[in-house]
Amino acid sequence: MPDDFGSAARIVDRGLVDLALSGLSRRQKTLPAKLFYDEEGCRLFYRITELPEYYLTRTERALLPEVATAVLTTLPPRAVLVEYGASDETKAAYLLAGSGQKATDAGTETSAIAAYVPIDVAMPALLQLRARLAASHPRLAVHPIAGDFMDPVKLPGAVAGLPRLGFFPGSTIGNLDPADAMRFLALARRTLGNGAHFLVGVDLRKDPSLLLPAYDDAAGVTAAFNRNMLVRLNREVGANFDTAAFAHRAVWNDVDSRIEMHLVSRKAQAVSIAGQVVRFDRGETIHTENSYKYTAGRFVAMAADAGWNCTATWSDPAQLFALFLLQPIGAG
Ligand code: AVJ
């Protein structure tokens, strides 16, 4: 059936079209932040994590050796590590140290973790992660799940009954508005169950003079990351954004305690997306991302509302970033 082949080549992802058009038909135009992470977006985000202005990743990573040691000693043996938004295993590796490595490393196998369930929207990244872990931790059971962590997660049957350690590093929770963050924490409470531990990395509220450069770096990597959303829509759903006609803007919204990223239309223009025309005024913006910043008190209160007790906190001396260890309220 040559006709089917012909049309299949031009099939666009309706889900992506609908997501884009529904956001772009609002008064304040929006595009959802999860659209950032195609392959190029993942590469650009990785470059962001290495920027001098982007303190988040390096600050969290500096805390992880000590945090991992402390968490692993409180964990029951043979736990499953469930990581939300696991685009790579570099952070999980601290918790997996000594887990399921070659038999010759058996002497170091004191670790609690028997299985790893990375959850992420980026399927290619998950497949690469699994391939790397097959080499570095051949005896670790790895069960990737491709999907949005805001949807209920069904843990694979193979890990049923094992105690659980949830892991949500990188302040990815900051992408969710507070209502969704609460919903997510409550959902994770149900997925991870009684007896669980949940380690969450959170970027702390701080002076905008430190925050803004982290989202508007001198090398322009964050600008390219932001515009890549338009590049992706051009390629995947046949939109015709002139990407140079949109400027990157990061703003600090003090009332809502968040960094906002926008793409600012440099002129009045019309863009066609899957046959629909979207008009932009000059200076009109597409709101592409929120990155909420919490005080420790605010985060702990929100976690409590979602059914979690905070049992330990780690932060750097400058209090830029924090890791919170949560355990279910009233369980065990
Ligand atoms: C992956 C959501 C933690 O909000 O800091 C980095 C994404 N956006 N630069 C963040 C991001 C712009 C990042 N998170």
mmCIF file of C-alpha atoms and ligand atoms in Angstrom, residues 36-37 45 48 54 56 170-172 175 214-215 222 225 261 289-291 293, ligand 1:
data_model
loop_
_atom_site.group_PDB
_atom_site.id
_atom_site.type_symbol
_atom_site.label_atom_id
_atom_site.label_comp_id
_atom_site.label_asym_id
_atom_site.label_seq_id
_atom_site.Cartn_x
_atom_site.Cartn_y
_atom_site.Cartn_z
ATOM 1 C CA PHE A 36 12.082 21.407 25.682
ATOM 2 C CA TYR A 37 13.456 17.911 25.934
ATOM 3 C CA PHE A 45 20.220 21.384 28.921
ATOM 4 C CA ILE A 48 23.406 24.589 30.765
ATOM 5 C CA TYR A 54 24.054 27.768 36.491
ATOM 6 C CA LEU A 56 22.123 24.337 40.591
ATOM 7 C CA GLY A 170 17.727 18.802 40.037
ATOM 8 C CA SER A 171 14.850 20.968 41.253
ATOM 9 C CA THR A 172 12.739 19.601 38.429
ATOM 10 C CA ASN A 175 8.862 23.389 36.893
ATOM 11 C CA ALA A 214 21.510 31.328 35.802
ATOM 12 C CA TYR A 215 18.602 31.650 33.353
ATOM 13 C CA THR A 222 19.797 29.147 27.724
ATOM 14 C CA PHE A 225 17.532 26.065 24.766
ATOM 15 C CA MET A 261 11.257 32.178 30.709
ATOM 16 C CA GLU A 289 8.814 27.828 31.608
ATOM 17 C CA ASN A 290 8.399 28.488 35.309
ATOM 18 C CA SER A 291 11.148 27.593 37.722
ATOM 19 C CA LYS A 293 12.176 28.705 44.124
HETATM 20 C C1 AVJ B 1 15.534 21.117 34.794
HETATM 21 C C2 AVJ B 1 13.671 22.362 35.529
HETATM 22 C C3 AVJ B 1 15.571 22.171 36.930
HETATM 23 O O1 AVJ B 1 14.409 25.134 36.022
HETATM 24 O O2 AVJ B 1 16.541 25.255 36.356
HETATM 25 C C4 AVJ B 1 17.416 25.400 33.074
HETATM 26 C C5 AVJ B 1 15.426 23.812 33.518
HETATM 27 N N1 AVJ B 1 15.506 25.998 32.325
HETATM 28 N N2 AVJ B 1 17.546 26.580 32.443
HETATM 29 C C6 AVJ B 1 15.558 24.742 35.832
HETATM 30 C C7 AVJ B 1 16.111 25.033 32.987
HETATM 31 C C8 AVJ B 1 16.400 26.928 31.987
HETATM 32 C C9 AVJ B 1 15.781 23.516 34.940
HETATM 33 N N3 AVJ B 1 15.134 22.313 35.527
#
